[in-house]
Amino acid sequence: MSETSESEMLLDSISRDEPDEDKSPSNKPGASSSLPDDNQSNKNNVVPVGLTSAIAGEPHALYRLIREQAQIPPRILLYIRGYPFEGASTTVFHFCIDLTYTVLRANTEDHEWNEFKVVRDGDGIGAHRGGWSPTLEWKPARRFFGSSHKKKNPKSAEGELEGQSLLGINENTSDGADLALMTWGERFCRDPAGIKKFRLDRSLQGFDSKALESEVYQCLRAIVRDDPKVKWLNVSCNINLSPFDVRSPHWFNALDDNIWFGFFIILTQLWIIFLPIMCFLRGRYEVANSIWKASKAVRDEERPCGLAKIHAHGRNESKLTAFWAPAIAQAIKDRENTCRVLKLTYLEDLEERNRDRATYAPLSTMARAE
């Protein structure tokens, strides 16, 4: 059984109604555990082929890029729609809530919420290690069709790893993910294949989107109970787990991005030729994975099972709904109907306006009395 499935079964075995707030200062909401800003998280998941010529031939640049992208969390968006009747094509309100920074967080001193894993030689894990199919061991590539055939004299992997301190690689990491990533970057750059791809996968653990949708739906029903214009509600959660790809600057990779070329080869039956090239002749390096945890199980001797479920920001699905309820109510009141993305700044501005209203309300009452 895989490690991911074991952890999911462990979390499912713990009751959802258990208190999950961690009282340690480093794990309270708002503590210093910064994630990349929204501008970074909105980057494309594929490096443009025209910009990969330097990256595909430089292990240091590839290492830095993959390590940077591994720190960007998957985006969690909650879409909320209200309709005048069931099956209507027009909406009364339609907006979106960005839950990323209230569900996920960076690692703290007490807990690890973002885990970076890289497969290594001899670990027994099936992965694409430069070939067209998953393998357990890496073998040096000997390619003919699609090879660049350029004479290169790169440094060995050991020689590159001697400069790891200049790259900021942590020598004391327990799993050696940084060293393994640098090794795979060296292998990728030394691969003579002209068509090759290095992929960073993303995964999310401990997040129950169905439970959150149910909680938000109940909250919406309470908000629009007396609204005669809203008769039907829809709540859907979208999680962007798209992988991040770095590909070699080959014309075939450039065509792979062109949607019109895809339609063309399907209509002309040329996919019979291009599909084998895509599957069998492309060097695939899918060895890195960035795992984000919205919640996890920790030891708790006070509980009968000896385990407790904690969340990254101390909020389960019901607490997360209550946290965003003021923003949801205000957006419905304002009839937000443009699929606007509401972020933490929207909620902070709303709290600031309510605070100002509470401050100046007594003064306005006194003025009217005079």
Short mmCIF file of C-alpha atoms in Angstrom, two decimals:
data_model
loop_
_atom_site.label_atom_id
_atom_site.label_comp_id
_atom_site.label_asym_id
_atom_site.label_seq_id
_atom_site.Cartn_x
_atom_site.Cartn_y
_atom_site.Cartn_z
CA MET A 1 0.00 0.00 0.00
CA SER A 2 1.30 3.44 -0.92
CA GLU A 3 2.28 6.03 1.66
CA THR A 4 -0.37 8.46 0.37
CA SER A 5 -3.24 5.98 0.72
CA GLU A 6 -2.08 5.00 4.21
CA SER A 7 -2.07 8.61 5.38
CA GLU A 8 -5.51 9.23 3.88
CA MET A 9 -6.94 6.17 5.64
CA LEU A 10 -5.35 7.35 8.87
CA LEU A 11 -6.99 10.77 8.61
CA ASP A 12 -10.35 9.27 7.68
CA SER A 13 -10.29 7.08 10.77
CA ILE A 14 -10.23 10.13 13.03
CA SER A 15 -13.53 11.83 13.85
CA ARG A 16 -14.12 15.18 12.14
CA ASP A 17 -15.71 16.70 15.22
CA GLU A 18 -12.53 16.45 17.26
CA PRO A 19 -10.98 19.79 18.26
CA ASP A 20 -8.21 20.46 15.78
CA GLU A 21 -6.78 23.82 16.77
CA ASP A 22 -3.12 23.72 17.66
CA LYS A 23 -2.42 26.09 20.53
CA SER A 24 1.26 26.53 19.76
CA PRO A 25 2.08 30.11 18.67
CA SER A 26 3.87 28.96 15.55
CA ASN A 27 0.75 27.25 14.26
CA LYS A 28 -1.90 29.88 14.97
CA PRO A 29 -3.55 31.58 11.99
CA GLY A 30 -1.55 34.61 11.03
CA ALA A 31 1.74 33.31 12.38
CA SER A 32 4.84 33.83 10.27
CA SER A 33 4.77 31.03 7.72
CA SER A 34 4.70 32.92 4.45
CA LEU A 35 3.71 31.42 1.13
CA PRO A 36 4.53 32.90 -2.27
CA ASP A 37 2.25 35.78 -3.21
CA ASP A 38 -0.61 35.58 -5.67
CA ASN A 39 1.49 36.87 -8.55
CA GLN A 40 3.82 33.89 -8.25
CA SER A 41 1.01 31.38 -7.74
CA ASN A 42 -0.64 32.48 -10.99
CA LYS A 43 2.36 31.59 -13.14
CA ASN A 44 1.84 29.22 -16.05
CA ASN A 45 2.51 25.56 -15.35
CA VAL A 46 4.75 25.22 -18.39
CA VAL A 47 7.94 27.15 -19.12
CA PRO A 48 7.68 28.51 -22.69
CA VAL A 49 9.78 26.40 -25.04
CA GLY A 50 11.64 29.47 -26.27
CA LEU A 51 12.94 30.17 -22.77
CA THR A 52 14.16 26.67 -21.95
CA SER A 53 17.39 26.63 -23.96
CA ALA A 54 19.40 27.91 -20.99
CA ILE A 55 17.47 25.91 -18.37
CA ALA A 56 17.54 22.58 -20.23
CA GLY A 57 21.35 22.70 -20.40
CA GLU A 58 22.13 24.10 -16.95
CA PRO A 59 21.50 21.88 -13.88
CA HIS A 60 21.84 24.80 -11.46
CA ALA A 61 19.14 26.83 -13.20
CA LEU A 62 16.87 23.80 -13.45
CA TYR A 63 17.37 23.02 -9.76
CA ARG A 64 16.52 26.57 -8.69
CA LEU A 65 13.44 26.70 -10.91
CA ILE A 66 12.00 23.39 -9.71
CA ARG A 67 12.75 24.25 -6.07
CA GLU A 68 11.04 27.63 -6.48
CA GLN A 69 7.96 26.08 -8.09
CA ALA A 70 7.77 23.40 -5.38
CA GLN A 71 7.11 26.16 -2.83
CA ILE A 72 4.08 27.46 -4.74
CA PRO A 73 0.92 25.81 -3.37
CA PRO A 74 -1.90 24.43 -5.53
CA ARG A 75 -4.65 27.01 -5.89
CA ILE A 76 -7.95 26.17 -4.19
CA LEU A 77 -10.95 28.09 -5.55
CA LEU A 78 -14.54 27.86 -4.31
CA TYR A 79 -17.16 28.91 -6.88
CA ILE A 80 -20.50 30.14 -5.53
CA ARG A 81 -23.51 30.73 -7.77
CA GLY A 82 -27.11 31.72 -7.15
CA TYR A 83 -29.87 31.24 -9.74
CA PRO A 84 -33.44 32.56 -9.98
CA PHE A 85 -34.67 29.00 -10.64
CA GLU A 86 -33.23 25.55 -11.23
CA GLY A 87 -31.65 25.17 -14.65
CA ALA A 88 -31.47 28.92 -15.28
CA SER A 89 -28.71 30.17 -17.58
CA THR A 90 -28.43 33.55 -15.82
CA THR A 91 -27.15 34.03 -12.29
CA VAL A 92 -28.23 36.36 -9.52
CA PHE A 93 -24.72 36.26 -8.05
CA HIS A 94 -21.57 34.50 -9.16
CA PHE A 95 -18.23 34.88 -7.41
CA CYS A 96 -15.24 32.87 -6.34
CA ILE A 97 -13.27 32.59 -3.09
CA ASP A 98 -9.53 31.92 -3.08
CA LEU A 99 -9.04 29.51 -0.18
CA THR A 100 -5.37 28.82 -0.84
CA TYR A 101 -3.93 31.00 1.91
CA THR A 102 -6.53 29.98 4.51
CA VAL A 103 -6.12 26.24 3.89
CA LEU A 104 -2.40 25.82 3.19
CA ARG A 105 0.70 27.25 4.78
CA ALA A 106 4.47 26.93 4.71
CA ASN A 107 6.35 24.69 7.11
CA THR A 108 6.66 25.75 10.74
CA GLU A 109 9.03 24.75 13.51
CA ASP A 110 6.49 22.29 14.89
CA HIS A 111 4.86 20.85 11.79
CA GLU A 112 5.70 20.08 8.19
CA TRP A 113 2.91 21.19 5.85
CA ASN A 114 4.82 21.06 2.57
CA GLU A 115 6.88 17.98 1.75
CA PHE A 116 9.21 17.81 -1.22
CA LYS A 117 9.96 14.30 -2.48
CA VAL A 118 12.34 13.14 -5.20
CA VAL A 119 12.76 9.53 -6.29
CA ARG A 120 16.23 8.05 -5.94
CA ASP A 121 18.12 5.06 -7.25
CA GLY A 122 17.22 1.87 -5.45
CA ASP A 123 14.11 3.21 -3.70
CA GLY A 124 11.81 0.69 -5.41
CA ILE A 125 9.43 3.38 -6.71
CA GLY A 126 8.21 3.14 -10.27
CA ALA A 127 8.70 6.49 -12.03
CA HIS A 128 9.65 7.93 -15.40
CA ARG A 129 13.42 8.16 -15.05
CA GLY A 130 14.19 9.39 -18.55
CA GLY A 131 12.35 6.69 -20.49
CA TRP A 132 8.89 6.33 -21.98
CA SER A 133 7.66 3.96 -19.25
CA PRO A 134 8.03 3.87 -15.44
CA THR A 135 11.11 2.02 -14.21
CA LEU A 136 12.71 1.21 -10.87
CA GLU A 137 16.26 2.13 -11.88
CA TRP A 138 17.86 4.83 -14.01
CA LYS A 139 19.79 3.80 -17.10
CA PRO A 140 21.91 6.21 -19.17
CA ALA A 141 19.98 7.14 -22.29
CA ARG A 142 21.25 6.11 -25.72
CA ARG A 143 19.07 7.92 -28.20
CA PHE A 144 19.28 8.23 -31.95
CA PHE A 145 16.08 9.72 -33.38
CA GLY A 146 15.44 13.20 -32.05
CA SER A 147 18.87 13.50 -30.44
CA SER A 148 20.64 16.81 -30.46
CA HIS A 149 24.04 15.20 -31.28
CA LYS A 150 25.85 18.18 -29.81
CA LYS A 151 29.18 17.52 -28.24
CA LYS A 152 29.01 18.42 -24.61
CA ASN A 153 31.49 18.08 -21.84
CA PRO A 154 29.40 18.63 -18.74
CA LYS A 155 30.75 18.10 -15.30
CA SER A 156 29.89 14.89 -13.56
CA ALA A 157 27.05 14.72 -11.10
CA GLU A 158 29.55 14.38 -8.28
CA GLY A 159 31.43 17.46 -9.45
CA GLU A 160 28.23 19.46 -9.64
CA LEU A 161 27.25 18.38 -6.14
CA GLU A 162 30.53 19.68 -4.76
CA GLY A 163 29.18 23.20 -5.26
CA GLN A 164 25.92 22.50 -3.45
CA SER A 165 26.65 25.07 -0.74
CA LEU A 166 26.65 27.78 -3.40
CA LEU A 167 23.18 26.63 -4.47
CA GLY A 168 21.79 26.72 -0.97
CA ILE A 169 21.31 22.94 -0.82
CA ASN A 170 20.80 21.67 2.69
CA GLU A 171 23.23 18.84 3.39
CA ASN A 172 21.36 17.81 6.53
CA THR A 173 17.97 17.04 4.95
CA SER A 174 16.70 13.72 6.20
CA ASP A 175 15.56 12.42 2.83
CA GLY A 176 18.21 14.03 0.64
CA ALA A 177 15.58 15.46 -1.72
CA ASP A 178 17.73 18.45 -2.66
CA LEU A 179 20.75 16.32 -3.52
CA ALA A 180 18.57 13.90 -5.49
CA LEU A 181 17.00 16.78 -7.42
CA MET A 182 20.42 18.14 -8.36
CA THR A 183 21.46 14.67 -9.54
CA TRP A 184 18.36 14.31 -11.72
CA GLY A 185 18.90 17.80 -13.09
CA GLU A 186 22.39 16.78 -14.15
CA ARG A 187 21.06 13.62 -15.80
CA PHE A 188 18.34 15.58 -17.60
CA CYS A 189 20.82 18.09 -18.98
CA ARG A 190 23.25 15.37 -20.10
CA ASP A 191 20.50 13.38 -21.86
CA PRO A 192 21.23 13.64 -25.62
CA ALA A 193 17.52 13.47 -26.49
CA GLY A 194 16.25 16.47 -28.39
CA ILE A 195 12.69 15.87 -27.13
CA LYS A 196 12.64 15.66 -23.34
CA LYS A 197 10.64 16.92 -20.41
CA PHE A 198 11.27 17.42 -16.68
CA ARG A 199 8.08 17.44 -14.60
CA LEU A 200 7.22 18.55 -11.06
CA ASP A 201 3.98 17.00 -9.80
CA ARG A 202 1.79 18.57 -7.13
CA SER A 203 -0.56 16.79 -4.73
CA LEU A 204 -2.87 17.81 -1.90
CA GLN A 205 -3.61 15.74 1.20
CA GLY A 206 -6.02 16.14 4.08
CA PHE A 207 -8.53 18.41 2.31
CA ASP A 208 -12.17 17.31 2.11
CA SER A 209 -13.70 19.40 -0.66
CA LYS A 210 -17.08 17.65 -0.47
CA ALA A 211 -17.43 18.39 3.24
CA LEU A 212 -16.52 22.03 2.62
CA GLU A 213 -19.05 22.33 -0.19
CA SER A 214 -21.74 20.94 2.10
CA GLU A 215 -20.87 23.40 4.89
CA VAL A 216 -20.84 26.38 2.52
CA TYR A 217 -24.14 25.28 0.96
CA GLN A 218 -25.81 25.26 4.38
CA CYS A 219 -24.34 28.70 5.07
CA LEU A 220 -25.72 30.00 1.76
CA ARG A 221 -29.19 28.67 2.50
CA ALA A 222 -29.21 30.60 5.76
CA ILE A 223 -28.04 33.80 4.03
CA VAL A 224 -30.53 33.75 1.12
CA ARG A 225 -33.47 32.34 3.07
CA ASP A 226 -35.41 35.62 2.80
CA ASP A 227 -34.18 36.54 -0.69
CA PRO A 228 -37.05 35.96 -3.17
CA LYS A 229 -34.75 36.29 -6.20
CA VAL A 230 -32.58 33.29 -5.32
CA LYS A 231 -34.19 29.85 -5.64
CA TRP A 232 -31.29 27.59 -6.52
CA LEU A 233 -27.69 27.44 -5.29
CA ASN A 234 -24.54 25.85 -6.61
CA VAL A 235 -21.22 25.41 -4.80
CA SER A 236 -18.19 23.78 -6.42
CA CYS A 237 -14.56 23.53 -5.36
CA ASN A 238 -11.78 23.56 -7.93
CA ILE A 239 -8.22 22.52 -7.03
CA ASN A 240 -5.45 23.27 -9.51
CA LEU A 241 -2.99 20.36 -9.26
CA SER A 242 -1.51 20.85 -12.72
CA PRO A 243 2.12 19.72 -12.94
CA PHE A 244 4.95 22.09 -13.82
CA ASP A 245 6.93 21.15 -16.92
CA VAL A 246 10.32 22.19 -18.25
CA ARG A 247 10.88 20.99 -21.80
CA SER A 248 13.75 21.08 -24.23
CA PRO A 249 13.74 23.78 -26.95
CA HIS A 250 12.66 21.43 -29.73
CA TRP A 251 10.20 22.29 -32.50
CA PHE A 252 8.10 19.26 -31.60
CA ASN A 253 7.63 20.57 -28.06
CA ALA A 254 6.60 23.92 -29.52
CA LEU A 255 3.94 22.22 -31.65
CA ASP A 256 2.78 20.30 -28.61
CA ASP A 257 1.57 23.62 -27.15
CA ASN A 258 -0.43 24.55 -30.24
CA ILE A 259 -4.09 23.58 -29.85
CA TRP A 260 -4.74 24.13 -33.57
CA PHE A 261 -1.97 21.72 -34.46
CA GLY A 262 -3.63 19.17 -32.18
CA PHE A 263 -6.92 19.55 -34.04
CA PHE A 264 -5.07 19.32 -37.35
CA ILE A 265 -3.33 16.00 -36.63
CA ILE A 266 -6.59 14.53 -35.35
CA LEU A 267 -8.56 15.54 -38.45
CA THR A 268 -5.83 14.41 -40.86
CA GLN A 269 -5.09 11.18 -38.96
CA LEU A 270 -1.46 12.25 -38.52
CA TRP A 271 -1.74 11.34 -34.84
CA ILE A 272 -0.81 7.82 -35.95
CA ILE A 273 2.69 9.18 -36.62
CA PHE A 274 2.98 11.76 -33.88
CA LEU A 275 1.59 9.65 -31.03
CA PRO A 276 4.46 7.09 -31.11
CA ILE A 277 6.96 9.96 -31.23
CA MET A 278 5.29 11.60 -28.26
CA CYS A 279 5.08 8.41 -26.22
CA PHE A 280 8.22 6.47 -27.07
CA LEU A 281 10.86 8.96 -28.20
CA ARG A 282 10.42 11.69 -25.59
CA GLY A 283 12.67 11.57 -22.54
CA ARG A 284 10.35 11.86 -19.53
CA TYR A 285 11.73 12.80 -16.13
CA GLU A 286 8.85 12.69 -13.65
CA VAL A 287 10.79 12.30 -10.42
CA ALA A 288 9.80 15.26 -8.21
CA ASN A 289 6.62 15.79 -6.22
CA SER A 290 5.52 18.69 -4.01
CA ILE A 291 3.03 17.41 -1.40
CA TRP A 292 0.84 19.93 0.43
CA LYS A 293 -1.06 18.99 3.58
CA ALA A 294 -4.21 20.81 4.65
CA SER A 295 -4.51 18.56 7.70
CA LYS A 296 -2.73 15.60 9.23
CA ALA A 297 -2.78 13.24 12.19
CA VAL A 298 -0.53 13.83 15.20
CA ARG A 299 -0.04 11.90 18.40
CA ASP A 300 -2.30 12.84 21.31
CA GLU A 301 -2.12 10.68 24.42
CA GLU A 302 -5.31 12.21 25.82
CA ARG A 303 -7.47 10.60 23.13
CA PRO A 304 -8.49 6.95 23.17
CA CYS A 305 -7.05 6.33 19.70
CA GLY A 306 -3.87 8.21 20.56
CA LEU A 307 -4.21 10.48 17.53
CA ALA A 308 -5.67 13.91 16.80
CA LYS A 309 -6.36 15.65 13.54
CA ILE A 310 -4.93 19.16 13.17
CA HIS A 311 -5.32 21.62 10.31
CA ALA A 312 -2.71 23.95 8.87
CA HIS A 313 -4.52 27.08 10.09
CA GLY A 314 -6.46 25.44 12.91
CA ARG A 315 -9.72 25.47 10.94
CA ASN A 316 -11.71 22.45 9.84
CA GLU A 317 -14.43 22.69 7.19
CA SER A 318 -17.05 24.25 9.50
CA LYS A 319 -14.59 26.77 10.98
CA LEU A 320 -13.32 27.68 7.53
CA THR A 321 -16.90 28.34 6.41
CA ALA A 322 -17.54 30.52 9.46
CA PHE A 323 -14.31 32.41 8.75
CA TRP A 324 -15.44 33.30 5.22
CA ALA A 325 -19.16 33.74 6.03
CA PRO A 326 -18.98 37.58 6.37
CA ALA A 327 -17.32 37.88 2.95
CA ILE A 328 -19.88 35.53 1.39
CA ALA A 329 -22.79 37.47 2.88
CA GLN A 330 -21.37 40.81 1.72
CA ALA A 331 -20.72 39.53 -1.81
CA ILE A 332 -24.30 38.27 -2.06
CA LYS A 333 -25.59 41.58 -0.73
CA ASP A 334 -23.53 43.48 -3.32
CA ARG A 335 -24.74 41.09 -6.03
CA GLU A 336 -21.26 40.16 -7.20
CA ASN A 337 -22.03 38.60 -10.58
CA THR A 338 -18.78 38.76 -12.55
CA CYS A 339 -16.98 35.69 -11.16
CA ARG A 340 -14.78 38.00 -9.12
CA VAL A 341 -12.12 36.24 -7.06
CA LEU A 342 -12.39 37.23 -3.40
CA LYS A 343 -9.10 37.01 -1.52
CA LEU A 344 -7.99 37.63 2.03
CA THR A 345 -7.64 41.33 1.28
CA TYR A 346 -11.39 41.50 0.57
CA LEU A 347 -12.15 40.03 3.98
CA GLU A 348 -9.65 42.33 5.70
CA ASP A 349 -11.15 45.40 4.00
CA LEU A 350 -14.62 44.28 5.05
CA GLU A 351 -13.52 43.93 8.67
CA GLU A 352 -11.90 47.36 8.51
CA ARG A 353 -15.10 48.95 7.18
CA ASN A 354 -17.18 47.29 9.88
CA ARG A 355 -14.71 48.47 12.51
CA ASP A 356 -14.93 52.05 11.24
CA ARG A 357 -18.73 51.84 11.21
CA ALA A 358 -18.75 50.67 14.80
CA THR A 359 -16.40 53.51 15.77
CA TYR A 360 -18.31 56.36 14.13
CA ALA A 361 -21.85 55.11 14.77
CA PRO A 362 -22.05 56.56 18.34
CA LEU A 363 -20.75 59.94 17.07
CA SER A 364 -23.41 60.13 14.36
CA THR A 365 -26.09 59.26 16.91
CA MET A 366 -24.94 62.08 19.18
CA ALA A 367 -24.95 64.52 16.24
CA ARG A 368 -28.53 63.63 15.35
CA ALA A 369 -29.58 64.04 19.00
CA GLU A 370 -28.12 67.55 19.10
#
